[in-house]
Coordinates of C-alpha atoms in Angstrom, one line a residue:
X696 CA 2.8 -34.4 9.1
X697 CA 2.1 -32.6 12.1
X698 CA 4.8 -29.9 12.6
X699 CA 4.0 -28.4 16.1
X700 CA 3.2 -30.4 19.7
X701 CA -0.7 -30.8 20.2
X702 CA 0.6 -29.9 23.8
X703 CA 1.0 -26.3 22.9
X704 CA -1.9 -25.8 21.8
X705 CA -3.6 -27.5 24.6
X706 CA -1.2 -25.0 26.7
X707 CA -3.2 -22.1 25.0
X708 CA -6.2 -22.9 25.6
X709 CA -5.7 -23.3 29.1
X710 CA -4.1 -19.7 28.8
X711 CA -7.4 -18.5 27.3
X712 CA -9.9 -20.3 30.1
X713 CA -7.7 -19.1 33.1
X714 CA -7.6 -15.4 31.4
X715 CA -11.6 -15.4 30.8
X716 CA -12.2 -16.7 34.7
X717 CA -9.8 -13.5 36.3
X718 CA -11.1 -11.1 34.2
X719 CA -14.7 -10.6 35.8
X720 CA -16.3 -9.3 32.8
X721 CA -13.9 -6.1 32.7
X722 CA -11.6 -6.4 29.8
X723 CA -8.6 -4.8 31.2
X724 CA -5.8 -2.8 29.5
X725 CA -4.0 -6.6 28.3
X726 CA -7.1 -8.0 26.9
X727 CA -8.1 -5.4 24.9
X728 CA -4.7 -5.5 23.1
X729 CA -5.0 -9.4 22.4
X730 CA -8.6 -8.6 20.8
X731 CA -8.9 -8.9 17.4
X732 CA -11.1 -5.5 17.2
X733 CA -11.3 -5.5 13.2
X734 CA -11.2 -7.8 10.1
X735 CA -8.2 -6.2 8.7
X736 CA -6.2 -6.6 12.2
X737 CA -7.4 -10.4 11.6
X738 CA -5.5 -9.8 8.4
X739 CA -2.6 -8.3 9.9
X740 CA -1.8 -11.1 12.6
X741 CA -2.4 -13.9 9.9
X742 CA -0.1 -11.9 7.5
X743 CA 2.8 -11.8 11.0
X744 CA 2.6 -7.9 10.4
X745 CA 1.1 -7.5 13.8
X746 CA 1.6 -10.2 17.0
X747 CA -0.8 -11.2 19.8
X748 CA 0.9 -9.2 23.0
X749 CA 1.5 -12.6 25.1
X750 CA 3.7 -13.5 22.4
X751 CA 8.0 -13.1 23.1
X752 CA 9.5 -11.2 19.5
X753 CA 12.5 -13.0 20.0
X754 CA 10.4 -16.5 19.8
X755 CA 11.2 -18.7 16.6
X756 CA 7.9 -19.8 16.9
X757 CA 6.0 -16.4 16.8
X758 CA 4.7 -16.8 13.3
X759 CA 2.9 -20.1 14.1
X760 CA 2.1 -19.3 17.8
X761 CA 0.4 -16.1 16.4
X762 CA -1.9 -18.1 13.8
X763 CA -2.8 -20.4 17.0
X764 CA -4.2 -17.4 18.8
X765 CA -6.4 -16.5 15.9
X766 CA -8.8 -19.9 16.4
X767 CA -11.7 -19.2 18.3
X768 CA -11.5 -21.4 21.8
X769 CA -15.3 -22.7 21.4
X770 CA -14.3 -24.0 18.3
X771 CA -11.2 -25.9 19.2
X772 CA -13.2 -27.2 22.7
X773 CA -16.2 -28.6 20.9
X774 CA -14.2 -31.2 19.4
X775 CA -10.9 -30.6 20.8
X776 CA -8.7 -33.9 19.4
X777 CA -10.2 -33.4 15.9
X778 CA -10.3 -29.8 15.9
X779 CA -6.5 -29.7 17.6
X780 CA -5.1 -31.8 14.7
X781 CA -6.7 -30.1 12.2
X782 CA -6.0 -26.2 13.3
X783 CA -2.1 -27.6 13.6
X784 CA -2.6 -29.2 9.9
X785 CA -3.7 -26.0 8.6
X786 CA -1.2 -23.3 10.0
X787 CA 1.1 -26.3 8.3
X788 CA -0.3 -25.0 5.4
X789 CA -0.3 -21.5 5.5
X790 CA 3.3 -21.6 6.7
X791 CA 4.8 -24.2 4.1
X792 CA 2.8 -21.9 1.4
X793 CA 3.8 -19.1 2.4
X794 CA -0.3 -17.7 2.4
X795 CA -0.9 -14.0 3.3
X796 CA -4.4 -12.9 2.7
X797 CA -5.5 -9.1 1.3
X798 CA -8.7 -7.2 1.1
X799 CA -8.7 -7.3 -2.8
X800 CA -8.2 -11.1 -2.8
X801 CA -11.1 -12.5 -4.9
X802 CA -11.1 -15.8 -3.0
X803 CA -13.1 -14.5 0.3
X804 CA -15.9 -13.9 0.4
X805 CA -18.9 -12.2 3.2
X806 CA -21.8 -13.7 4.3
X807 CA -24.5 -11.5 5.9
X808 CA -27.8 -13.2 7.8
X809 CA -30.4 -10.6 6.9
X810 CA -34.0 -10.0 8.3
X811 CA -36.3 -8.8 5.9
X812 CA -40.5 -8.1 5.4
X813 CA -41.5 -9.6 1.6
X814 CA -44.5 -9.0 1.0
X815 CA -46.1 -8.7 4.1
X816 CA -44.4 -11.1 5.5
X817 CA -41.0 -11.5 7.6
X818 CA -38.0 -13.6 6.0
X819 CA -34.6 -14.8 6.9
X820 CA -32.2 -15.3 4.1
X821 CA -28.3 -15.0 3.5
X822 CA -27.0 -12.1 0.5
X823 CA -22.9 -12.8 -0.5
X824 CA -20.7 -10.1 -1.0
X825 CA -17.4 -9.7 -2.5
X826 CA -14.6 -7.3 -3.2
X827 CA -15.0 -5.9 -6.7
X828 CA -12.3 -3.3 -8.2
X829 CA -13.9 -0.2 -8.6
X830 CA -10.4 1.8 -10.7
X831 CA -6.9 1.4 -10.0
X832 CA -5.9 0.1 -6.8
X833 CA -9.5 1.2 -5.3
X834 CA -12.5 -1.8 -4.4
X835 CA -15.9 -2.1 -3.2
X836 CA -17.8 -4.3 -1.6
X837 CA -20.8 -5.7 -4.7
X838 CA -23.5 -8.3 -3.7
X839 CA -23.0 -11.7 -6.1
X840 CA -25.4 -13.7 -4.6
X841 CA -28.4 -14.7 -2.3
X842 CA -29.4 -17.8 -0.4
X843 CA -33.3 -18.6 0.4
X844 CA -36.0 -20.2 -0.5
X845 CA -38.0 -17.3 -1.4
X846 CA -35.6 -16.8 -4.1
X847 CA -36.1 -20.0 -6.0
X848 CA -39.0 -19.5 -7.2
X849 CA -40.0 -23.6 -6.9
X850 CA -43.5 -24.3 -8.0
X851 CA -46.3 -25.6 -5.6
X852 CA -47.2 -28.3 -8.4
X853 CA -45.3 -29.8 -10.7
X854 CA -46.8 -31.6 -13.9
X855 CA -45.9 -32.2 -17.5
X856 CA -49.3 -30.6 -18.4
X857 CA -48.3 -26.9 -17.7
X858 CA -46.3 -25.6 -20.7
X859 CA -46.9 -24.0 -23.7
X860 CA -48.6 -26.4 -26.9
X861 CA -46.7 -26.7 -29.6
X862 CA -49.1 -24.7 -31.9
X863 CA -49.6 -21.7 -29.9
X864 CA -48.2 -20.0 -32.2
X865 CA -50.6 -20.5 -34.7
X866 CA -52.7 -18.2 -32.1
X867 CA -50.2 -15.9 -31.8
X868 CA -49.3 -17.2 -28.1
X869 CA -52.8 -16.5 -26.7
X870 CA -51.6 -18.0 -24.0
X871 CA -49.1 -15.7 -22.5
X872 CA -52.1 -13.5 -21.5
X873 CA -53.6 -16.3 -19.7
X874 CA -50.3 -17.8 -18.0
X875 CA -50.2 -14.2 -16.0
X876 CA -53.2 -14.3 -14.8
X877 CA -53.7 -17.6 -13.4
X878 CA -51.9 -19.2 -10.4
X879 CA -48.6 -17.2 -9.8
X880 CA -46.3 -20.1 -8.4
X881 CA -46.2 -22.3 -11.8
X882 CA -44.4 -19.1 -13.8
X883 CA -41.2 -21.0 -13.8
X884 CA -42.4 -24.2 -15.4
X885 CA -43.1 -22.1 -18.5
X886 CA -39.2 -21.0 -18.6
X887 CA -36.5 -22.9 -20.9
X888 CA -34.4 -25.5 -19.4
X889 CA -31.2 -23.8 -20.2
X890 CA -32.2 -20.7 -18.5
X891 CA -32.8 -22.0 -14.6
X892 CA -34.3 -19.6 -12.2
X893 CA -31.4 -16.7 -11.0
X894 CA -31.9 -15.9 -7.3
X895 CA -30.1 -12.4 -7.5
X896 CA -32.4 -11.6 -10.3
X897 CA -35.2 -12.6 -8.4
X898 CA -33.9 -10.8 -5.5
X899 CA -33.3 -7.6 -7.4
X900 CA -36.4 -7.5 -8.8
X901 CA -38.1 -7.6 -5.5
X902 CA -36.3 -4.7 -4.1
X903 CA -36.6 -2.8 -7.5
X904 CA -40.7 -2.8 -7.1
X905 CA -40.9 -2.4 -3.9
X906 CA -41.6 -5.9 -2.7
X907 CA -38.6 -6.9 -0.7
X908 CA -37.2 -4.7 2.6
X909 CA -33.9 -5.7 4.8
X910 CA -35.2 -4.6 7.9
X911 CA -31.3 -5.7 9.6
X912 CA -28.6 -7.5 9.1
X913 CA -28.4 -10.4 12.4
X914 CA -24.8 -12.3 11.5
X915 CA -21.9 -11.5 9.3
X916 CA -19.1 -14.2 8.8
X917 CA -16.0 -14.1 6.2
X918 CA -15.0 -17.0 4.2
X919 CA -11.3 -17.6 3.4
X920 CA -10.5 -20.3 0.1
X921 CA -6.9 -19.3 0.3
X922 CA -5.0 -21.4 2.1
X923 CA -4.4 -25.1 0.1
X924 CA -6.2 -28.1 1.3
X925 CA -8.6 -26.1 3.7
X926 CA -11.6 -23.0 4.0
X927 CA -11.8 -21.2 7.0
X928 CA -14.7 -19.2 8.3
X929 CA -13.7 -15.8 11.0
X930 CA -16.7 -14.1 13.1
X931 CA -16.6 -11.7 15.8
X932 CA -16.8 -13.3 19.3
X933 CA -18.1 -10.8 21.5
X934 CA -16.7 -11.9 25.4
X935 CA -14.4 -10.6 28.2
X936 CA -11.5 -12.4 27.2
X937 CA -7.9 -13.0 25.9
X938 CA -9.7 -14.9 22.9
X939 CA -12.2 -12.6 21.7
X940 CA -13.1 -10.5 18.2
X941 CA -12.5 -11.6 15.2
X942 CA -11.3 -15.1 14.8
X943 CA -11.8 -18.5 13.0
X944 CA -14.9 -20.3 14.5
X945 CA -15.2 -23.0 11.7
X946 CA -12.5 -24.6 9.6
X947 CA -13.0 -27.8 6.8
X948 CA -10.7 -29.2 4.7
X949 CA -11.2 -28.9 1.4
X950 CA -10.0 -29.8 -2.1
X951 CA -9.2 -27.4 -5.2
X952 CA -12.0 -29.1 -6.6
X953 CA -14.5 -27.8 -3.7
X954 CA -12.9 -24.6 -4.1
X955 CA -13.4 -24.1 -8.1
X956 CA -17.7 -24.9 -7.4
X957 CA -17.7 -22.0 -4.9
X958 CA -15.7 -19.6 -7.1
X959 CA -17.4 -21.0 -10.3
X960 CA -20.7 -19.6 -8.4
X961 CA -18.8 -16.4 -7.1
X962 CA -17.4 -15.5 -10.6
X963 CA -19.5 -17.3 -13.4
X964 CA -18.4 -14.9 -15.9
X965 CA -14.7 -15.3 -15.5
X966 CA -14.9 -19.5 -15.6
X967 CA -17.1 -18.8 -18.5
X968 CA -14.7 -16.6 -20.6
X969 CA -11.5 -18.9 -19.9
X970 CA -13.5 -21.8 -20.8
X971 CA -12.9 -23.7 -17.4
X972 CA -13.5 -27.1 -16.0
X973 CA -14.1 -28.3 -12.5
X974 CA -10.5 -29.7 -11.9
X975 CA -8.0 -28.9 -9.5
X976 CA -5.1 -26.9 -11.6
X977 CA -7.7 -24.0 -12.8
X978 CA -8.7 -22.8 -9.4
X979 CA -4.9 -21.3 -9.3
X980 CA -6.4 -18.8 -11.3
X981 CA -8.6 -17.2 -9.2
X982 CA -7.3 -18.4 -5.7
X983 CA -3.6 -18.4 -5.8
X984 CA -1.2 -15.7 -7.1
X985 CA 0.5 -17.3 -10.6
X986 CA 3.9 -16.9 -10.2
X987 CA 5.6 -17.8 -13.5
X988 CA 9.5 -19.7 -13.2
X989 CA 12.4 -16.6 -13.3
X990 CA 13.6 -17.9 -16.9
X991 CA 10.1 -16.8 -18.0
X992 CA 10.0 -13.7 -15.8
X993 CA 13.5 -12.5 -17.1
X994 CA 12.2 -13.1 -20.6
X995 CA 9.3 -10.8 -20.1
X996 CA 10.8 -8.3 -18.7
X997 CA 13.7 -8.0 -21.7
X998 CA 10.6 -8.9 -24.5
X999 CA 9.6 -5.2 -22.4
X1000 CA 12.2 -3.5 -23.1
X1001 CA 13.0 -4.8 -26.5
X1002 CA 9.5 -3.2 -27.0
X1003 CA 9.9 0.1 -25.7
X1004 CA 13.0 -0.1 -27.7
X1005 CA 11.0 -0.4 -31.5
X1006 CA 8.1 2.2 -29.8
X1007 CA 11.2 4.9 -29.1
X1008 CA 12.4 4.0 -32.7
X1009 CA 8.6 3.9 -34.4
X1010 CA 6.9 5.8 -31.6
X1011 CA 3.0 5.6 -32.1
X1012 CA 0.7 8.9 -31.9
X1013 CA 0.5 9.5 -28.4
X1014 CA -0.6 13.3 -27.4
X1015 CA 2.7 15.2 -25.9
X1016 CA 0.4 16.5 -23.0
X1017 CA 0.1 14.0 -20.2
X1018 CA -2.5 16.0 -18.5
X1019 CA -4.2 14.5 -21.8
X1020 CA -3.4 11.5 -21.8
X1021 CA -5.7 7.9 -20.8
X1022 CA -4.1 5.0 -19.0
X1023 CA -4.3 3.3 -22.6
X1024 CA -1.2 2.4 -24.2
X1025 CA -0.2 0.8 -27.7
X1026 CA -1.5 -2.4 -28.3
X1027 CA 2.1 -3.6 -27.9
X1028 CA 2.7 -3.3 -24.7
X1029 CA -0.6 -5.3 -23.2
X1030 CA 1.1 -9.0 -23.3
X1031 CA 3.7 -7.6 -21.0
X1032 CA 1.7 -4.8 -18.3
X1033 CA -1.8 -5.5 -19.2
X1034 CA -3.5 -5.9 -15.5
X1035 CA -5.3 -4.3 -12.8
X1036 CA -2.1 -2.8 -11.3
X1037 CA -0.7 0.7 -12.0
X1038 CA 2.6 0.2 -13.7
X1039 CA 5.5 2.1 -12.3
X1040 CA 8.2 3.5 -13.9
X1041 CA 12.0 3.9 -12.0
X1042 CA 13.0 7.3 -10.0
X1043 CA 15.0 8.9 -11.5
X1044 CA 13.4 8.4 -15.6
X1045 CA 10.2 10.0 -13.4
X1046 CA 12.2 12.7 -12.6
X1047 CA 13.3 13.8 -15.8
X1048 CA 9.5 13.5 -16.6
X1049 CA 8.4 15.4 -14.0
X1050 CA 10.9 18.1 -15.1
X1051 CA 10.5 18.0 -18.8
X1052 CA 6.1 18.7 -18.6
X1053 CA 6.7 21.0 -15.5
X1054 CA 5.0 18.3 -13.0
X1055 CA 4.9 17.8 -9.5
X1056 CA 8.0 15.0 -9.0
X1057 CA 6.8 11.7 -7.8
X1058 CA 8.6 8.6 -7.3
X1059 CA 6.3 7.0 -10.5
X1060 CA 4.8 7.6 -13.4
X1061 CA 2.3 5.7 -15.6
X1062 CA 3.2 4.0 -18.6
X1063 CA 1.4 5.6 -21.3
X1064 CA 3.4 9.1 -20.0
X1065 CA 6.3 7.2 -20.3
X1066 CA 5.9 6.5 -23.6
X1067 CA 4.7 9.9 -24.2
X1068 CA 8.3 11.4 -23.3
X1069 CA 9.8 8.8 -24.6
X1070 CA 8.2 9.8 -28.5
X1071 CA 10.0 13.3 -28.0
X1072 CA 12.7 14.1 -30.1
X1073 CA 14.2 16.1 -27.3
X1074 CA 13.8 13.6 -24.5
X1075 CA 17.8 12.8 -25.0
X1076 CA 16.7 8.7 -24.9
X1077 CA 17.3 6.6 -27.5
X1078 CA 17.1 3.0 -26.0
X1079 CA 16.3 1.9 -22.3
X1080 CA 17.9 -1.5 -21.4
X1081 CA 17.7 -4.1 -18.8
X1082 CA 21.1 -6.4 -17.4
X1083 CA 21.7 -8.5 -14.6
X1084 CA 18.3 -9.5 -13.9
X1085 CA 18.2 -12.0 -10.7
X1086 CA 15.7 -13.9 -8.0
X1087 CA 15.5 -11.0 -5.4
X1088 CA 14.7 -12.3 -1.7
X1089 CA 15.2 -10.7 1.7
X1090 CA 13.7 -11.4 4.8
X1091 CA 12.5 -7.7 5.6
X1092 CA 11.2 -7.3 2.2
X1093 CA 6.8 -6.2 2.8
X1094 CA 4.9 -9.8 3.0
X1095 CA 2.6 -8.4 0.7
X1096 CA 4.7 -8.3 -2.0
X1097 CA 7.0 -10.7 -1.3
X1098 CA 4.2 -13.2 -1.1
X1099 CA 2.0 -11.7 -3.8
X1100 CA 4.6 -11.5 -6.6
X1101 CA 7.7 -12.7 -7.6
X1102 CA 10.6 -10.4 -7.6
X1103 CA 13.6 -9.8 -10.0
X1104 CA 16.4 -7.3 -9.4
X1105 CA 18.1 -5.4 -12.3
X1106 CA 19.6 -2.5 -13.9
X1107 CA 18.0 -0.2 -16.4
X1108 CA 20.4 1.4 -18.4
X1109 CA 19.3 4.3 -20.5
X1110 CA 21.7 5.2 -23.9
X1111 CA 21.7 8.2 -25.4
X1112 CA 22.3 12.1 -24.0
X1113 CA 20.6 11.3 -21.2
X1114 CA 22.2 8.4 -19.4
X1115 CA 20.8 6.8 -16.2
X1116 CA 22.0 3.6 -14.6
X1117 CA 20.5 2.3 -11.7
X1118 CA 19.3 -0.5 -9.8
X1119 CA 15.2 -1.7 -10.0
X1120 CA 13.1 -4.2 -8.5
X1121 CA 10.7 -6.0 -10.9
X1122 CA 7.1 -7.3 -9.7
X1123 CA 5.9 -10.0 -11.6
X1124 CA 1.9 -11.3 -11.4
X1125 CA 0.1 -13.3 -13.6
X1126 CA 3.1 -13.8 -16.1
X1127 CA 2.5 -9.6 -16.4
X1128 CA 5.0 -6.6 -15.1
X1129 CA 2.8 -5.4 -12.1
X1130 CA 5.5 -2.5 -11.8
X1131 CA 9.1 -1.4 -11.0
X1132 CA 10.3 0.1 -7.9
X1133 CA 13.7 1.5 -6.1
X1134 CA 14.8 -1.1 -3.6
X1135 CA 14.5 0.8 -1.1
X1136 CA 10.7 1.1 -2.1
X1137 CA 10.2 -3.0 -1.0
X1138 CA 10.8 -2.7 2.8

């Protein structure tokens, strides 16, 4: 059900056709500031960490009024009582999900147009990027695939008479000499069934001899699976206007289903290790953050401690020196912090860290030095404990983490001569300890 009047947004377009009409190709001061100049202030407005400047702060409806200003006016005018219904439908969506989108998200992806001499000869084709982590809490940008004909290597004939016999190799394969060196096209129709012709292979192998130039790149558009039931596409609209920059200029509705064929594509390697199916539960894996119930949370966090517990009491060989140390960690430890994220450890623990190896203090410290202090004789520690653990929620708590994980207040009690009791916030993601922060640290 529709939540907000078609009226209103039929008020903002009006907003955006009278703006465009006084401006006289001059983008003044105002218009500038209701640009959307880069992709991640695109982020920031969807997130509601940064408003379009005709929008009132005090409004109730800022949050949805802001996502209404991110829809590209073409877009919404070339079909306006479709597209009206189904831009309202969708910031539905985002708002009854509570969907923020991130750079390091795996379920956006770029497309860029290229124009390109193969050969001799000039080509249009499409390469896809995504973000790839590159170490913690740093990404990059890796191509995963390319769209065009020239990469598909499709024969000009096709005939049940071009294969290998089935006694070549009484001649030991004779015929792989001749296969080269007659027509070029019909190569493919020698290969196995089970091993179908790889575009990015072919496309890396052009470059890598020399066959293949990008001469530029024409067209760049983003595509967003996040948000449930739809996949929305941003590009920059370049025009002297309220509505301009970065903003969504195509959006389809879409079912998990259609979403789990593009990131089977995407990410071919992880469906392959998890062993999954086309169906609409699976894509939560790679599209939606998996936040576990808190009776499960609160049990991983205690099984955490309960471990640190038996490592303090049968501590394994860890090097005293942290300077030494990798981020690996005992075995042990992996079902409850094994992840992308760097893990975390409370203030004032760090601090007693910091001062027992002569370091720098800092608010954190990884795990495996942790563990490393904790295997001291002298580090006056002989269990760390966790009580009290509850759903944390506040309203000015960062959207990125209160949307990304789900968070659990405690406090860590430390017996022994050196006694600590203080208050912690637990990040939970993917049923794993993504860290542990001060409060004060989640604002």
């Amino acid at each position: 059900m529709l939540k907000h009047s078609v009226s209103v947004f039929v008020g903002l377009l009006g907003l955006f056709s009278s703006a465009s009409a006084q401006i006289n190709n001059l983008i003044d001061e105002e218009a500038y500031k209701a640009q959307v100049k880069f992709v991640s202030e695109f982020f920031n407005r969807f997130n509601g960490r940064e408003f379009h400047p005709g929008i009132d702060s005090k409004d109730p409806e800022k949050y949805t009024q802001n996502l209404r200003y991110l829809f590209d006016i073409d877009f919404i005018s070339s079909n306006r009582e479709t597209n009206q219904k189904r831009a309202l439908s969708f910031i539905d969506s985002v708002v009854e999900n509570r969907v923020s989108i991130h750079f390091e998200d795996p379920s956006w992806f770029a497309k860029a147009k290229c124009h390109a001499i193969l050969k001799g000869h000039e080509v249009d084709f499409d390469i896809i990027l995504t973000v790839e982590s590159r170490g913690l809490e740093m990404y990059k940008w890796v191509i995963t695939d390319v769209e065009g004909s020239e990469f598909l290597l499709t024969p000009s004939t096709c005939s049940r008479d071009i294969f290998i016999l089935p006694n070549e190799h009484e001649s030991n394969f004779m015929k792989l000499h001749e296969l080269t060196k007659g027509k070029d096209d019909y190569i493919s129709l020698y290969s196995s069934v089970q091993h179908p012709v790889d575009p990015l292979s072919v496309f890396n192998t052009l470059v890598y001899y020399g066959l293949l130039e990008i001469e530029y790149v024409y067209d760049i558009e983003f595509h967003f699976l996040q948000v449930p039931g739809y996949i929305f596409i941003i590009k920059e609209k370049e025009r002297d206007s309220f509505n301009s920059g970065w903003l969504i200029t195509e959006l389809s509705e879409a079912t998990s289903g259609d979403k789990t064929q593009i990131l089977e594509k995407l990410y071919p390697l992880e469906y392959r290790k998890s062993g999954f199916e086309t169906n609409p539960q699976q894509i939560a894996n790679l599209t939606e953050t998996k936040i576990p119930d808190i009776e499960t949370a609160k049990e991983k966090i205690e099984g955490f401690f309960r471990t640190i517990n038996q490592f303090i009491q049968q501590p394994e060989k860890l090097n005293s020196n942290p300077n030494l140390l990798t981020s690996s960690y005992p075995k042990q430890f992996e079902e409850f912090v094994k992840g992308r994220y760097s893990f975390t450890i409370h203030d004032k623990i760090s601090k007693l860290i910091a001062e027992k190896y002569e370091l720098k203090s800092e608010n954190d410290c990884k795990l495996d030095i942790l563990l490393s202090w904790l295997s001291l004789p002298d580090s006056g520690v002989e269990s760390v404990n966790v009580s009290n653990l509850h759903f944390f929620n506040d309203e000015k708590i960062n959207p990125r983490y209160r949307d990304k994980f789900l968070l659990l207040k405690g406090i860590i009690n430390t017996e022994g001569e050196k006694k600590i009791s203080e208050e912690a916030v637990f990040f939970i993601y993917n049923d794993q300890i993504a860290g542990i922060k001060e409060i004060s640290e989640c604002y």
